[in-house]
Amino acid sequence: MLSRIDRLLEGIEDSCAVLISGYPNIFYYSGFTSEDAYLLLSKDRRLIITDSRYTIQAKEQAVGFDVVDISRGWGAIFGGISETSLCFEEEKMTVAEYSKLKSAAHGKEFVKGQDVIDAPRRVKDKEEIRLISEAEKIGDEAFSHVLEFVRPGITELEVALELETYMKKNGASGLSFETIAASGVRSAMPHGAASEKVIEKGDFLTLDFGCVYKGYCSDMTRTVVVGRADERQREIYGTVLKAQQAAIDGIYDGIACAEADAIARRIISDAGYGENFGHSLGHSVGIEIHERPNFSPKSKDTLENGNVLSVEPGIYIDGFGGVRIEDLIAVSDGEIIDLTHSPKELIEL
Ligand code: ZN
Ligand code: ZN
């Protein structure tokens, strides 16, 4: 953790200390697993500021940090820091918090630092990739488990609950995001959270779900047909699968992220469904479910060693239904590794 802080501080001016207020970076830089804390990092100080409910936990988890009780007051805490400005997380602080801290900061300048503070998390080390891979494995197993459970007559919510229970029984501490279980015409909604809709014979069923394992998220999507697929379902499914596989096969360490998106988009457009693929090809995954860089048409980023991203093209047709297939890929030692192992050929239940 301390070498992560060294890397962060290398990219920041000497006159600037860093104030971290959001859970993902608190966890990343200190190992502390509650969001009720702040980290204050300067050239010579590593402070974790929390209240009496968490001081014992902070001493155990945040190795190398001095634990400061927040009851000391921000005036005294900032008074011990010689830097003249504070680089802070503008996306992880309320306006009320900002005003309170600013008025206690002895005139120190507050500088927006979200991108700089997040940047080291783009490149995962081998242990982080292992944890994401373990999380994804729980997802794979949950998917094969739920295939035995899905049948006409049950609701999307029941399917979601079955997936979630399985993941928690098998090592997950929580969910990466609200489980998506969208069937029939609802599968045309890329983010259709599970509802009371009853699954019917002939429905597409899109399951997009993930869990948290030791602080790291998984994310995967599979679409199945409940019953026999018709011609149109087959054609749409086949197109998404072809686009997804071509993107995974075509991605390499150093590819422009926009080009990775284009590989899949070209196939979907050539099949006549360009208008029906409205989102980006993928996003990074780590401590948070949506991190950077992204595989998006507008991205200026380049894929690099240590990145972990989703590859998730989809086709969504209003009034008919939709298909998405999503794997996670990691770049490790310059190679692309697919972390998702669930089958991708069309499953008819
Ligand atoms: Zn997903
Ligand atoms: Zn995703």
mmCIF file of C-alpha atoms and ligand atoms in Angstrom:
data_model
loop_
_atom_site.group_PDB
_atom_site.id
_atom_site.type_symbol
_atom_site.label_atom_id
_atom_site.label_comp_id
_atom_site.label_asym_id
_atom_site.label_seq_id
_atom_site.Cartn_x
_atom_site.Cartn_y
_atom_site.Cartn_z
ATOM 1 C CA MET A 1 0.000 0.000 0.000
ATOM 2 C CA LEU A 2 2.795 2.433 0.855
ATOM 3 C CA SER A 3 4.425 1.998 -2.548
ATOM 4 C CA ARG A 4 1.078 2.935 -4.098
ATOM 5 C CA ILE A 5 1.234 6.188 -2.129
ATOM 6 C CA ASP A 6 4.794 6.830 -3.318
ATOM 7 C CA ARG A 7 3.634 6.374 -6.917
ATOM 8 C CA LEU A 8 0.737 8.764 -6.343
ATOM 9 C CA LEU A 9 2.890 11.450 -4.726
ATOM 10 C CA GLU A 10 5.401 11.286 -7.579
ATOM 11 C CA GLY A 11 2.711 12.750 -9.827
ATOM 12 C CA ILE A 12 1.831 15.605 -7.462
ATOM 13 C CA GLU A 13 3.566 18.933 -6.801
ATOM 14 C CA ASP A 14 5.641 19.221 -3.615
ATOM 15 C CA SER A 15 3.474 22.056 -2.311
ATOM 16 C CA CYS A 16 0.397 19.811 -2.366
ATOM 17 C CA ALA A 17 -0.842 17.271 0.212
ATOM 18 C CA VAL A 18 -3.528 14.738 -0.764
ATOM 19 C CA LEU A 19 -6.882 14.388 0.983
ATOM 20 C CA ILE A 20 -8.800 11.182 0.171
ATOM 21 C CA SER A 21 -12.457 10.919 1.168
ATOM 22 C CA GLY A 22 -14.018 8.157 -0.965
ATOM 23 C CA TYR A 23 -14.127 4.469 -0.069
ATOM 24 C CA PRO A 24 -12.398 3.091 -3.211
ATOM 25 C CA ASN A 25 -9.225 5.136 -2.746
ATOM 26 C CA ILE A 26 -9.250 4.806 1.051
ATOM 27 C CA PHE A 27 -9.227 1.038 0.540
ATOM 28 C CA TYR A 28 -6.691 1.136 -2.288
ATOM 29 C CA TYR A 29 -4.128 3.305 -0.516
ATOM 30 C CA SER A 30 -4.541 2.091 3.077
ATOM 31 C CA GLY A 31 -6.337 -1.277 3.139
ATOM 32 C CA PHE A 32 -8.973 0.178 5.497
ATOM 33 C CA THR A 33 -12.364 -1.339 4.710
ATOM 34 C CA SER A 34 -14.811 1.324 5.899
ATOM 35 C CA GLU A 35 -15.798 4.538 4.155
ATOM 36 C CA ASP A 36 -15.988 6.459 7.438
ATOM 37 C CA ALA A 37 -12.473 7.829 7.210
ATOM 38 C CA TYR A 38 -10.176 10.250 5.402
ATOM 39 C CA LEU A 39 -6.571 9.778 4.364
ATOM 40 C CA LEU A 40 -4.263 12.767 4.529
ATOM 41 C CA LEU A 41 -0.992 12.133 2.695
ATOM 42 C CA SER A 42 1.946 14.470 2.569
ATOM 43 C CA LYS A 43 5.636 14.013 1.850
ATOM 44 C CA ASP A 44 6.333 12.958 5.426
ATOM 45 C CA ARG A 45 2.930 12.045 6.929
ATOM 46 C CA ARG A 46 0.471 9.196 6.382
ATOM 47 C CA LEU A 47 -2.641 9.966 8.414
ATOM 48 C CA ILE A 48 -5.903 8.065 8.613
ATOM 49 C CA ILE A 49 -8.570 10.197 10.223
ATOM 50 C CA THR A 50 -11.583 8.394 11.660
ATOM 51 C CA ASP A 51 -13.783 8.287 14.735
ATOM 52 C CA SER A 52 -13.696 6.147 17.872
ATOM 53 C CA ARG A 53 -15.890 3.451 16.295
ATOM 54 C CA TYR A 54 -13.082 2.602 13.880
ATOM 55 C CA THR A 55 -9.760 3.427 15.538
ATOM 56 C CA ILE A 56 -8.945 -0.193 16.468
ATOM 57 C CA GLN A 57 -9.846 -1.399 12.973
ATOM 58 C CA ALA A 58 -7.776 1.396 11.412
ATOM 59 C CA LYS A 59 -4.718 0.463 13.501
ATOM 60 C CA GLU A 60 -5.035 -3.138 12.341
ATOM 61 C CA GLN A 61 -5.741 -2.524 8.657
ATOM 62 C CA ALA A 62 -3.971 0.713 7.735
ATOM 63 C CA VAL A 63 -0.404 -0.458 8.257
ATOM 64 C CA GLY A 64 2.126 2.392 8.255
ATOM 65 C CA PHE A 65 -0.497 5.056 8.970
ATOM 66 C CA ASP A 66 -0.879 7.231 12.055
ATOM 67 C CA VAL A 67 -4.470 6.987 13.275
ATOM 68 C CA VAL A 68 -5.945 10.377 14.147
ATOM 69 C CA ASP A 69 -9.251 10.755 15.968
ATOM 70 C CA ILE A 70 -11.483 13.136 14.044
ATOM 71 C CA SER A 71 -12.590 14.709 17.336
ATOM 72 C CA ARG A 72 -9.259 16.575 17.361
ATOM 73 C CA GLY A 73 -10.904 18.875 14.824
ATOM 74 C CA TRP A 74 -9.910 19.676 11.255
ATOM 75 C CA GLY A 75 -8.227 22.942 12.239
ATOM 76 C CA ALA A 76 -5.673 21.092 14.376
ATOM 77 C CA ILE A 77 -5.296 18.288 11.814
ATOM 78 C CA PHE A 78 -4.612 20.647 8.892
ATOM 79 C CA GLY A 79 -2.363 22.759 11.151
ATOM 80 C CA GLY A 80 0.098 19.843 11.301
ATOM 81 C CA ILE A 81 0.550 19.809 7.516
ATOM 82 C CA SER A 82 3.111 22.171 5.984
ATOM 83 C CA GLU A 83 1.932 21.919 2.341
ATOM 84 C CA THR A 84 0.125 25.008 1.099
ATOM 85 C CA SER A 85 -2.492 23.228 -0.988
ATOM 86 C CA LEU A 86 -4.663 20.118 -0.812
ATOM 87 C CA CYS A 87 -5.340 17.857 -3.754
ATOM 88 C CA PHE A 88 -8.808 16.369 -3.062
ATOM 89 C CA GLU A 89 -11.411 14.030 -4.575
ATOM 90 C CA GLU A 90 -14.026 16.356 -6.037
ATOM 91 C CA GLU A 91 -16.254 13.416 -7.046
ATOM 92 C CA LYS A 92 -16.232 11.943 -3.529
ATOM 93 C CA MET A 93 -17.145 14.920 -1.382
ATOM 94 C CA THR A 94 -20.420 16.675 -0.710
ATOM 95 C CA VAL A 95 -20.687 20.440 -0.979
ATOM 96 C CA ALA A 96 -21.326 20.585 2.791
ATOM 97 C CA GLU A 97 -18.170 18.604 3.547
ATOM 98 C CA TYR A 98 -16.152 20.744 1.162
ATOM 99 C CA SER A 99 -17.239 24.006 2.834
ATOM 100 C CA LYS A 100 -16.532 22.648 6.305
ATOM 101 C CA LEU A 101 -13.056 21.412 5.389
ATOM 102 C CA LYS A 102 -12.186 24.526 3.426
ATOM 103 C CA SER A 103 -13.030 26.835 6.307
ATOM 104 C CA ALA A 104 -10.832 24.778 8.672
ATOM 105 C CA ALA A 105 -7.873 24.578 6.272
ATOM 106 C CA HIS A 106 -5.925 27.733 7.265
ATOM 107 C CA GLY A 107 -6.225 29.211 3.759
ATOM 108 C CA LYS A 108 -4.795 26.166 1.993
ATOM 109 C CA GLU A 109 -5.853 26.031 -1.616
ATOM 110 C CA PHE A 110 -8.090 23.090 -2.645
ATOM 111 C CA VAL A 111 -7.152 21.579 -6.005
ATOM 112 C CA LYS A 112 -9.353 19.069 -7.878
ATOM 113 C CA GLY A 113 -7.396 15.836 -8.014
ATOM 114 C CA GLN A 114 -9.785 12.989 -8.829
ATOM 115 C CA ASP A 115 -8.036 11.913 -12.044
ATOM 116 C CA VAL A 116 -4.558 12.020 -10.499
ATOM 117 C CA ILE A 117 -5.670 10.167 -7.354
ATOM 118 C CA ASP A 118 -7.527 7.492 -9.380
ATOM 119 C CA ALA A 119 -4.756 7.064 -11.963
ATOM 120 C CA PRO A 120 -2.626 4.398 -10.227
ATOM 121 C CA ARG A 121 -5.722 2.139 -10.043
ATOM 122 C CA ARG A 122 -5.873 1.842 -13.836
ATOM 123 C CA VAL A 123 -2.946 -0.567 -13.750
ATOM 124 C CA LYS A 124 -3.696 -3.590 -11.600
ATOM 125 C CA ASP A 125 -0.910 -5.663 -10.117
ATOM 126 C CA LYS A 126 -0.929 -9.459 -10.333
ATOM 127 C CA GLU A 127 -2.622 -9.867 -6.956
ATOM 128 C CA GLU A 128 -5.426 -7.506 -7.957
ATOM 129 C CA ILE A 129 -5.948 -9.400 -11.216
ATOM 130 C CA ARG A 130 -6.053 -12.644 -9.232
ATOM 131 C CA LEU A 131 -8.764 -11.272 -6.935
ATOM 132 C CA ILE A 132 -10.878 -10.030 -9.875
ATOM 133 C CA SER A 133 -10.418 -13.408 -11.504
ATOM 134 C CA GLU A 134 -11.585 -15.168 -8.296
ATOM 135 C CA ALA A 135 -14.625 -12.885 -8.158
ATOM 136 C CA GLU A 136 -15.398 -13.680 -11.813
ATOM 137 C CA LYS A 137 -15.065 -17.395 -11.079
ATOM 138 C CA ILE A 138 -17.790 -17.100 -8.436
ATOM 139 C CA GLY A 139 -19.923 -15.441 -11.132
ATOM 140 C CA ASP A 140 -19.225 -18.254 -13.604
ATOM 141 C CA GLU A 141 -20.307 -20.835 -11.041
ATOM 142 C CA ALA A 142 -23.407 -18.828 -10.144
ATOM 143 C CA PHE A 143 -24.371 -18.718 -13.822
ATOM 144 C CA SER A 144 -24.075 -22.464 -14.316
ATOM 145 C CA HIS A 145 -26.038 -22.945 -11.071
ATOM 146 C CA VAL A 146 -28.866 -20.638 -12.137
ATOM 147 C CA LEU A 147 -29.321 -22.400 -15.490
ATOM 148 C CA GLU A 148 -30.759 -25.325 -13.506
ATOM 149 C CA PHE A 149 -33.169 -22.970 -11.794
ATOM 150 C CA VAL A 150 -34.587 -20.860 -14.647
ATOM 151 C CA ARG A 151 -37.895 -22.051 -16.068
ATOM 152 C CA PRO A 152 -41.076 -20.458 -17.401
ATOM 153 C CA GLY A 153 -43.338 -19.233 -14.600
ATOM 154 C CA ILE A 154 -40.774 -17.785 -12.209
ATOM 155 C CA THR A 155 -40.052 -14.077 -11.926
ATOM 156 C CA GLU A 156 -36.924 -12.154 -12.840
ATOM 157 C CA LEU A 157 -36.549 -11.242 -9.175
ATOM 158 C CA GLU A 158 -36.457 -14.918 -8.206
ATOM 159 C CA VAL A 159 -33.682 -15.531 -10.737
ATOM 160 C CA ALA A 160 -31.716 -12.527 -9.449
ATOM 161 C CA LEU A 161 -32.098 -13.682 -5.843
ATOM 162 C CA GLU A 162 -30.902 -17.172 -6.742
ATOM 163 C CA LEU A 163 -27.771 -15.748 -8.395
ATOM 164 C CA GLU A 164 -27.094 -13.407 -5.490
ATOM 165 C CA THR A 165 -27.596 -16.055 -2.817
ATOM 166 C CA TYR A 166 -25.314 -18.455 -4.637
ATOM 167 C CA MET A 167 -22.539 -15.864 -4.914
ATOM 168 C CA LYS A 168 -22.774 -14.951 -1.225
ATOM 169 C CA LYS A 169 -22.757 -18.598 -0.185
ATOM 170 C CA ASN A 170 -19.598 -19.069 -2.224
ATOM 171 C CA GLY A 171 -17.300 -16.362 -0.954
ATOM 172 C CA ALA A 172 -18.749 -13.046 -2.148
ATOM 173 C CA SER A 173 -19.016 -10.275 0.453
ATOM 174 C CA GLY A 174 -21.511 -8.310 -1.612
ATOM 175 C CA LEU A 175 -22.681 -7.435 -5.102
ATOM 176 C CA SER A 176 -20.795 -5.308 -7.624
ATOM 177 C CA PHE A 177 -24.085 -3.665 -8.668
ATOM 178 C CA GLU A 178 -27.823 -4.311 -8.708
ATOM 179 C CA THR A 179 -28.375 -7.581 -10.585
ATOM 180 C CA ILE A 180 -29.880 -7.241 -14.053
ATOM 181 C CA ALA A 181 -32.324 -9.997 -15.004
ATOM 182 C CA ALA A 182 -34.346 -8.787 -17.985
ATOM 183 C CA SER A 183 -36.592 -11.125 -19.948
ATOM 184 C CA GLY A 184 -38.714 -10.898 -23.085
ATOM 185 C CA VAL A 185 -39.238 -7.329 -24.321
ATOM 186 C CA ARG A 186 -37.584 -6.062 -21.122
ATOM 187 C CA SER A 187 -34.262 -7.452 -22.373
ATOM 188 C CA ALA A 188 -34.217 -4.492 -24.796
ATOM 189 C CA MET A 189 -33.339 -2.318 -21.776
ATOM 190 C CA PRO A 190 -29.556 -2.551 -21.381
ATOM 191 C CA HIS A 191 -29.898 -1.923 -17.625
ATOM 192 C CA GLY A 192 -33.226 -3.574 -16.868
ATOM 193 C CA ALA A 193 -33.026 -4.365 -13.154
ATOM 194 C CA ALA A 194 -34.848 -7.555 -12.160
ATOM 195 C CA SER A 195 -38.607 -7.035 -11.833
ATOM 196 C CA GLU A 196 -41.728 -9.003 -10.926
ATOM 197 C CA LYS A 197 -42.193 -9.959 -14.566
ATOM 198 C CA VAL A 198 -42.820 -13.662 -15.010
ATOM 199 C CA ILE A 199 -40.457 -15.406 -17.430
ATOM 200 C CA GLU A 200 -42.290 -16.923 -20.388
ATOM 201 C CA LYS A 201 -41.453 -19.595 -22.905
ATOM 202 C CA GLY A 202 -39.572 -18.106 -25.856
ATOM 203 C CA ASP A 203 -38.169 -15.155 -23.865
ATOM 204 C CA PHE A 204 -34.663 -13.880 -24.165
ATOM 205 C CA LEU A 205 -33.259 -13.651 -20.629
ATOM 206 C CA THR A 206 -30.293 -11.341 -20.096
ATOM 207 C CA LEU A 207 -28.400 -11.795 -16.825
ATOM 208 C CA ASP A 208 -25.782 -9.169 -15.986
ATOM 209 C CA PHE A 209 -24.355 -9.547 -12.509
ATOM 210 C CA GLY A 210 -21.267 -9.463 -10.376
ATOM 211 C CA CYS A 211 -19.980 -9.869 -6.876
ATOM 212 C CA VAL A 212 -17.313 -8.402 -4.635
ATOM 213 C CA TYR A 213 -14.536 -10.718 -3.493
ATOM 214 C CA LYS A 214 -11.914 -9.362 -1.063
ATOM 215 C CA GLY A 215 -12.689 -5.839 -2.202
ATOM 216 C CA TYR A 216 -12.679 -6.478 -5.969
ATOM 217 C CA CYS A 217 -15.638 -6.595 -8.367
ATOM 218 C CA SER A 218 -16.645 -9.089 -11.005
ATOM 219 C CA ASP A 219 -18.942 -8.396 -13.942
ATOM 220 C CA MET A 220 -20.392 -10.719 -16.578
ATOM 221 C CA THR A 221 -23.402 -10.963 -18.857
ATOM 222 C CA ARG A 222 -24.986 -13.910 -20.593
ATOM 223 C CA THR A 223 -28.217 -14.000 -22.587
ATOM 224 C CA VAL A 224 -30.127 -17.261 -22.937
ATOM 225 C CA VAL A 225 -33.425 -18.241 -24.562
ATOM 226 C CA VAL A 226 -36.013 -19.883 -22.340
ATOM 227 C CA GLY A 227 -37.326 -22.543 -24.719
ATOM 228 C CA ARG A 228 -36.455 -22.740 -28.426
ATOM 229 C CA ALA A 229 -34.970 -19.686 -30.106
ATOM 230 C CA ASP A 230 -36.679 -18.369 -33.236
ATOM 231 C CA GLU A 231 -34.838 -17.257 -36.390
ATOM 232 C CA ARG A 232 -34.600 -13.613 -35.424
ATOM 233 C CA GLN A 233 -33.318 -14.406 -31.937
ATOM 234 C CA ARG A 234 -30.687 -16.663 -33.475
ATOM 235 C CA GLU A 235 -29.568 -14.015 -35.932
ATOM 236 C CA ILE A 236 -29.264 -11.305 -33.278
ATOM 237 C CA TYR A 237 -27.504 -13.601 -30.842
ATOM 238 C CA GLY A 238 -25.084 -14.773 -33.517
ATOM 239 C CA THR A 239 -24.221 -11.193 -34.476
ATOM 240 C CA VAL A 240 -23.479 -10.140 -30.888
ATOM 241 C CA LEU A 241 -21.400 -13.263 -30.312
ATOM 242 C CA LYS A 242 -19.409 -12.687 -33.497
ATOM 243 C CA ALA A 243 -18.755 -9.054 -32.495
ATOM 244 C CA GLN A 244 -17.751 -10.010 -28.957
ATOM 245 C CA GLN A 245 -15.396 -12.777 -30.050
ATOM 246 C CA ALA A 246 -13.830 -10.629 -32.779
ATOM 247 C CA ALA A 247 -13.161 -7.873 -30.240
ATOM 248 C CA ILE A 248 -11.566 -10.276 -27.744
ATOM 249 C CA ASP A 249 -9.452 -11.854 -30.495
ATOM 250 C CA GLY A 250 -8.485 -8.474 -31.945
ATOM 251 C CA ILE A 251 -7.529 -6.695 -28.724
ATOM 252 C CA TYR A 252 -3.826 -6.502 -27.867
ATOM 253 C CA ASP A 253 -1.586 -4.726 -25.381
ATOM 254 C CA GLY A 254 -1.159 -1.234 -26.847
ATOM 255 C CA ILE A 255 -4.342 -1.070 -28.971
ATOM 256 C CA ALA A 256 -6.188 2.265 -28.953
ATOM 257 C CA CYS A 257 -9.262 1.756 -26.747
ATOM 258 C CA ALA A 258 -11.415 3.428 -29.439
ATOM 259 C CA GLU A 259 -10.179 0.872 -31.993
ATOM 260 C CA ALA A 260 -11.162 -2.022 -29.699
ATOM 261 C CA ASP A 261 -14.688 -0.566 -29.587
ATOM 262 C CA ALA A 262 -14.661 -0.181 -33.381
ATOM 263 C CA ILE A 263 -13.892 -3.878 -33.986
ATOM 264 C CA ALA A 264 -17.195 -4.922 -32.417
ATOM 265 C CA ARG A 265 -19.152 -1.914 -33.662
ATOM 266 C CA ARG A 266 -18.192 -2.556 -37.289
ATOM 267 C CA ILE A 267 -19.587 -6.118 -37.179
ATOM 268 C CA ILE A 268 -22.841 -5.008 -35.566
ATOM 269 C CA SER A 269 -23.237 -2.103 -38.034
ATOM 270 C CA ASP A 270 -22.470 -4.307 -41.041
ATOM 271 C CA ALA A 271 -25.253 -6.644 -39.890
ATOM 272 C CA GLY A 272 -27.634 -3.667 -39.912
ATOM 273 C CA TYR A 273 -27.885 -3.143 -36.145
ATOM 274 C CA GLY A 274 -25.572 -0.143 -35.699
ATOM 275 C CA GLU A 275 -28.449 1.932 -34.289
ATOM 276 C CA ASN A 276 -29.213 -0.783 -31.741
ATOM 277 C CA PHE A 277 -25.815 -0.754 -30.011
ATOM 278 C CA GLY A 278 -25.994 2.491 -28.046
ATOM 279 C CA HIS A 279 -23.390 2.002 -25.333
ATOM 280 C CA SER A 280 -19.620 1.608 -25.301
ATOM 281 C CA LEU A 281 -17.919 -1.754 -25.735
ATOM 282 C CA GLY A 282 -16.556 -1.873 -22.203
ATOM 283 C CA HIS A 283 -15.309 -0.316 -18.992
ATOM 284 C CA SER A 284 -12.552 -1.043 -16.523
ATOM 285 C CA VAL A 285 -13.372 -3.030 -13.395
ATOM 286 C CA GLY A 286 -11.538 -3.127 -10.072
ATOM 287 C CA ILE A 287 -12.458 -1.865 -6.623
ATOM 288 C CA GLU A 288 -15.296 -0.049 -8.397
ATOM 289 C CA ILE A 289 -17.510 -1.536 -11.062
ATOM 290 C CA HIS A 290 -16.903 1.376 -13.435
ATOM 291 C CA GLU A 291 -13.317 2.510 -13.645
ATOM 292 C CA ARG A 292 -11.147 3.947 -16.385
ATOM 293 C CA PRO A 293 -10.029 3.475 -19.124
ATOM 294 C CA ASN A 294 -13.071 2.570 -21.266
ATOM 295 C CA PHE A 295 -13.421 0.888 -24.625
ATOM 296 C CA SER A 296 -15.464 3.719 -26.086
ATOM 297 C CA PRO A 297 -15.544 5.427 -29.482
ATOM 298 C CA LYS A 298 -14.431 8.684 -27.816
ATOM 299 C CA SER A 299 -11.601 7.229 -25.728
ATOM 300 C CA LYS A 300 -8.130 8.710 -26.186
ATOM 301 C CA ASP A 301 -6.587 5.956 -24.036
ATOM 302 C CA THR A 302 -4.389 3.075 -25.050
ATOM 303 C CA LEU A 303 -4.732 -0.387 -23.528
ATOM 304 C CA GLU A 304 -1.780 -1.147 -21.268
ATOM 305 C CA ASN A 305 -0.392 -3.964 -19.184
ATOM 306 C CA GLY A 306 -2.402 -4.382 -15.956
ATOM 307 C CA ASN A 307 -5.706 -3.064 -17.374
ATOM 308 C CA VAL A 308 -8.857 -5.114 -16.678
ATOM 309 C CA LEU A 309 -11.852 -4.273 -18.862
ATOM 310 C CA SER A 310 -15.195 -5.694 -19.876
ATOM 311 C CA VAL A 311 -15.987 -6.554 -23.495
ATOM 312 C CA GLU A 312 -19.765 -6.320 -23.756
ATOM 313 C CA PRO A 313 -21.376 -5.544 -27.091
ATOM 314 C CA GLY A 314 -25.157 -5.721 -27.325
ATOM 315 C CA ILE A 315 -28.103 -5.313 -29.681
ATOM 316 C CA TYR A 316 -31.352 -3.940 -28.230
ATOM 317 C CA ILE A 317 -34.602 -3.802 -30.186
ATOM 318 C CA ASP A 318 -37.503 -1.951 -28.612
ATOM 319 C CA GLY A 319 -40.606 -4.145 -28.459
ATOM 320 C CA PHE A 320 -38.657 -7.312 -29.280
ATOM 321 C CA GLY A 321 -35.786 -7.833 -26.869
ATOM 322 C CA GLY A 322 -32.040 -7.687 -26.643
ATOM 323 C CA VAL A 323 -28.809 -9.602 -26.315
ATOM 324 C CA ARG A 324 -25.580 -8.729 -24.533
ATOM 325 C CA ILE A 325 -22.563 -10.946 -23.930
ATOM 326 C CA GLU A 326 -19.904 -9.737 -21.510
ATOM 327 C CA ASP A 327 -16.527 -11.120 -20.480
ATOM 328 C CA LEU A 328 -13.744 -9.511 -18.475
ATOM 329 C CA ILE A 329 -10.293 -9.420 -20.034
ATOM 330 C CA ALA A 330 -6.996 -8.617 -18.334
ATOM 331 C CA VAL A 331 -3.677 -7.615 -19.862
ATOM 332 C CA SER A 332 -0.997 -9.545 -18.018
ATOM 333 C CA ASP A 333 2.646 -9.809 -19.151
ATOM 334 C CA GLY A 334 1.525 -8.321 -22.452
ATOM 335 C CA GLU A 335 -1.018 -11.089 -23.114
ATOM 336 C CA ILE A 336 -4.805 -10.803 -23.180
ATOM 337 C CA ILE A 337 -6.410 -13.205 -20.711
ATOM 338 C CA ASP A 338 -10.149 -13.876 -20.699
ATOM 339 C CA LEU A 339 -11.213 -14.071 -17.046
ATOM 340 C CA THR A 340 -14.739 -15.303 -17.865
ATOM 341 C CA HIS A 341 -15.247 -18.963 -18.659
ATOM 342 C CA SER A 342 -19.001 -19.478 -19.012
ATOM 343 C CA PRO A 343 -20.060 -20.889 -22.394
ATOM 344 C CA LYS A 344 -21.080 -18.445 -25.085
ATOM 345 C CA GLU A 345 -22.848 -20.579 -27.673
ATOM 346 C CA LEU A 346 -26.609 -19.950 -27.599
ATOM 347 C CA ILE A 347 -28.177 -21.725 -24.626
ATOM 348 C CA GLU A 348 -31.809 -22.796 -25.033
ATOM 349 C CA LEU A 349 -33.320 -23.850 -21.725
HETATM 350 ZN ZN ZN B 1 -22.124 -6.235 -16.603
HETATM 351 ZN ZN ZN B 2 -19.994 -4.238 -17.455
#
